[in-house]
Coordinates of N, CA and C in Angstrom, one line a residue:
M1 N -8.8 23.4 57.4 CA -7.6 24.0 57.5 C -8.0 25.5 57.4
W2 N -7.2 26.3 58.1 CA -7.6 27.8 57.9 C -6.3 28.4 57.2
E3 N -6.7 29.4 56.2 CA -5.6 30.1 55.3 C -6.1 31.6 55.4
A4 N -5.1 32.5 55.1 CA -5.2 33.7 54.9 C -4.3 34.3 54.1
E5 N -4.7 35.3 53.4 CA -3.9 36.2 52.5 C -4.2 37.6 53.0
G6 N -3.1 38.6 53.0 CA -3.3 39.9 53.3 C -2.0 40.7 52.9
E7 N -2.2 42.0 53.4 CA -1.1 42.9 53.0 C 0.1 42.9 54.1
D8 N -0.2 42.3 55.2 CA 0.9 41.9 56.0 C 0.6 40.6 57.0
L9 N 1.5 40.4 57.7 CA 1.2 39.3 58.8 C 0.2 39.5 59.8
L10 N 0.0 40.8 60.2 CA -0.9 41.1 61.1 C -2.5 40.8 60.7
V11 N -2.6 41.2 59.2 CA -3.9 41.1 58.5 C -4.2 39.5 58.6
C12 N -3.2 38.8 58.2 CA -3.4 37.4 58.1 C -3.7 36.8 59.5
L13 N -3.0 37.2 60.4 CA -3.1 36.6 61.8 C -4.6 36.9 62.2
V14 N -5.1 38.0 62.0 CA -6.5 38.5 62.6 C -7.4 37.6 61.6
D15 N -7.3 37.4 60.4 CA -8.1 36.7 59.7 C -8.2 35.4 60.2
V16 N -7.1 34.6 60.5 CA -7.1 33.1 61.0 C -7.8 33.0 62.2
R17 N -7.3 34.1 63.1 CA -8.1 34.0 64.4 C -9.6 34.1 64.3
Q18 N -10.2 34.9 63.4 CA -11.6 35.0 63.1 C -12.2 33.7 62.5
Q19 N -11.4 33.1 61.9 CA -11.8 31.8 61.2 C -11.9 30.8 62.4
L20 N -11.0 30.7 63.2 CA -10.8 29.7 64.4 C -11.9 30.1 65.4
E21 N -12.2 31.3 65.8 CA -13.1 31.7 66.6 C -14.6 31.3 66.2
A22 N -14.7 31.4 64.9 CA -16.0 30.8 64.3 C -16.2 29.4 64.5
D23 N -15.0 28.7 64.7 CA -15.2 27.1 64.9 C -15.1 26.9 66.5
G24 N -15.0 27.9 67.3 CA -14.9 27.9 68.8 C -13.6 27.6 69.4
L25 N -12.5 28.0 68.6 CA -11.2 27.8 68.8 C -10.5 29.3 68.9
N26 N -9.5 29.3 69.7 CA -8.6 30.3 69.9 C -7.1 30.0 69.6
L27 N -6.3 30.8 69.2 CA -5.0 30.8 68.9 C -4.3 31.4 70.1
C28 N -3.3 30.6 70.7 CA -2.5 31.1 72.0 C -1.2 31.6 71.5
C29 N -1.3 32.9 71.1 CA 0.1 33.6 70.7 C -0.2 34.9 71.1
Q30 N 1.0 35.7 71.2 CA 1.1 37.0 71.7 C 0.2 37.9 71.0
G31 N 0.0 37.7 69.6 CA -0.8 38.5 68.9 C -2.3 38.4 69.1
A32 N -2.6 37.5 70.0 CA -4.0 37.3 70.3 C -4.3 37.8 71.8
R33 N -3.2 38.6 72.4 CA -3.5 39.2 73.6 C -4.3 40.6 73.4
P34 N -5.2 40.8 74.1 CA -5.9 42.0 74.1 C -5.0 43.5 74.2
D35 N -4.1 43.1 75.2 CA -3.1 44.2 75.3 C -2.0 44.3 74.5
V36 N -1.8 43.8 73.3 CA -0.9 43.8 72.3 C -1.2 44.2 71.0
W37 N -0.5 45.1 70.5 CA -0.9 45.7 69.1 C 0.2 46.4 68.7
P38 N 0.5 46.4 67.3 CA 1.6 47.3 66.8 C 1.3 48.7 66.5
S39 N 2.2 49.6 66.6 CA 2.2 50.9 66.0 C 2.2 50.9 64.5
G40 N 1.8 51.8 63.8 CA 1.8 51.9 62.4 C 3.2 51.8 61.9
Q41 N 4.1 52.4 62.5 CA 5.7 52.3 62.2 C 6.1 51.1 62.4
L42 N 5.9 50.5 63.5 CA 6.5 48.9 63.8 C 5.9 48.0 62.9
R43 N 4.6 48.2 62.6 CA 3.8 47.2 61.7 C 4.6 47.2 60.2
Q44 N 4.8 48.5 60.0 CA 5.6 48.6 58.5 C 6.8 48.1 58.4
F45 N 7.7 48.5 59.4 CA 9.0 48.0 59.5 C 9.1 46.5 59.7
T46 N 8.3 45.9 60.3 CA 8.3 44.3 60.5 C 7.3 43.6 59.7
N47 N 6.7 44.2 58.7 CA 5.5 43.4 57.9 C 4.6 42.9 58.9
G48 N 4.3 43.5 59.9 CA 3.3 43.1 60.8 C 3.5 41.9 61.8
R49 N 4.8 41.7 62.0 CA 5.3 40.5 62.8 C 5.4 40.9 64.3
F50 N 5.7 42.0 64.5 CA 5.9 42.4 66.0 C 4.8 43.5 66.5
G51 N 4.7 43.4 67.8 CA 3.5 44.4 68.4 C 4.2 44.9 69.7
Y52 N 3.5 45.8 70.3 CA 3.9 46.3 71.5 C 2.9 45.8 72.6
V53 N 3.4 45.6 73.8 CA 2.5 45.4 74.8 C 1.8 46.7 75.6
L54 N 0.5 46.8 75.5 CA 0.0 48.2 75.8 C -0.7 48.0 77.2
P55 N -0.7 49.0 78.0 CA -0.2 50.3 77.6 C 1.2 50.5 78.1
S56 N 2.0 51.5 77.5 CA 3.5 51.6 77.7 C 3.7 51.8 79.2
P57 N 4.8 51.3 79.7 CA 5.0 51.4 81.1 C 5.1 52.9 81.6
S58 N 5.6 53.8 81.0 CA 5.6 55.0 81.4 C 6.0 56.0 80.1
V59 N 5.5 57.3 80.2 CA 5.7 58.2 79.2 C 7.2 58.3 79.0
G60 N 7.6 58.2 77.6 CA 9.3 58.5 77.5 C 9.9 57.2 77.3
K61 N 9.3 56.1 77.8 CA 10.0 54.7 77.9 C 9.5 54.0 76.7
T62 N 10.4 53.2 76.1 CA 9.9 52.3 75.1 C 9.2 51.1 75.6
P63 N 7.9 50.9 75.0 CA 7.2 49.8 75.3 C 7.7 48.3 75.0
E64 N 7.3 47.5 75.7 CA 7.9 46.0 75.4 C 7.4 45.5 74.1
E65 N 8.3 45.1 73.1 CA 8.1 44.6 72.0 C 8.0 42.9 72.0
V66 N 6.9 42.5 71.4 CA 6.8 41.1 71.3 C 6.6 40.6 69.7
D67 N 6.9 39.4 69.6 CA 6.7 38.7 68.2 C 5.2 38.2 68.5
L68 N 4.4 38.6 67.4 CA 3.1 38.3 67.4 C 2.8 36.9 67.4
F69 N 3.7 36.1 66.8 CA 3.4 34.6 66.6 C 4.0 33.6 67.7
A70 N 4.6 34.3 68.8 CA 5.4 33.7 69.8 C 4.2 33.1 70.7
P71 N 4.3 32.1 71.4 CA 3.3 31.5 72.3 C 2.9 32.5 73.5
A72 N 1.7 32.2 73.9 CA 1.0 33.0 74.9 C 0.2 32.0 75.7
D73 N 0.0 32.1 77.1 CA -0.7 31.4 77.9 C -2.2 31.7 77.7
V74 N -3.0 30.6 77.7 CA -4.4 30.7 77.4 C -5.2 31.7 78.1
G75 N -4.6 32.0 79.6 CA -5.2 33.1 80.1 C -5.1 34.5 79.8
E76 N -3.9 34.7 79.0 CA -3.5 36.0 78.5 C -4.4 36.4 77.2
I77 N -5.0 35.5 76.4 CA -5.6 35.7 75.1 C -7.0 36.1 75.1
G78 N -7.3 36.8 74.1 CA -8.8 37.2 74.0 C -9.3 37.1 72.5
T79 N -10.6 37.4 72.3 CA -11.0 37.2 71.1 C -10.5 38.5 70.2
V80 N -10.8 38.3 68.9 CA -10.4 39.6 68.1 C -11.3 40.7 68.6
E81 N -12.5 40.6 68.8 CA -13.3 41.7 69.3 C -12.9 42.2 70.6
E82 N -12.4 41.4 71.5 CA -11.9 42.0 73.0 C -10.5 42.7 72.5
Q83 N -9.6 42.4 71.6 CA -8.6 43.0 71.3 C -8.8 44.3 70.7
R84 N -9.7 44.3 69.7 CA -10.1 45.7 69.1 C -10.5 46.7 70.2
D85 N -11.5 46.2 71.1 CA -12.1 47.2 72.1 C -10.8 47.6 73.1
A86 N -10.0 46.8 73.4 CA -8.9 47.2 74.2 C -8.0 48.2 73.6
V87 N -7.7 48.0 72.1 CA -6.7 49.0 71.4 C -7.5 50.3 71.4
L88 N -8.8 50.3 71.1 CA -9.6 51.5 70.9 C -9.6 52.4 72.3
R89 N -9.9 51.5 73.3 CA -9.7 52.3 74.8 C -8.5 52.8 74.9
F90 N -7.3 52.1 74.6 CA -5.9 52.6 74.8 C -5.9 54.0 74.0
H91 N -6.5 54.1 73.0 CA -6.4 55.3 72.1 C -7.3 56.3 72.4
G92 N -8.2 56.0 73.5 CA -9.2 56.9 73.9 C -10.4 57.0 72.9
L93 N -10.5 56.0 72.2 CA -11.7 55.9 71.3 C -12.8 54.8 71.6
R94 N -13.8 54.9 71.2 CA -15.0 54.1 71.4 C -15.3 53.3 70.2
H95 N -15.7 52.0 70.6 CA -15.9 51.0 69.4 C -17.1 51.5 68.6
L96 N -17.0 51.6 67.4 CA -18.2 51.9 66.4 C -19.0 50.6 66.1

């Protein structure tokens, strides 16, 4: 059984995903997609429940918002590390 406690739902989701990955398993949910991550404001307002599909369709337009716990196809998901790398690239940062 996998359990997690954290400051919001996103922290718990990432923790459970890491536990599953250690057992060779992946969680097929929107929050496991490398191209999905919340902004700080969205995370705060939704307790880490929702995220945005990255990259934004275009400047000035609202990006698509998804429920991190909604189902995702197995071909859409990645590891926690792949997601971290994708988010860092999106923000123009490199992985430390």
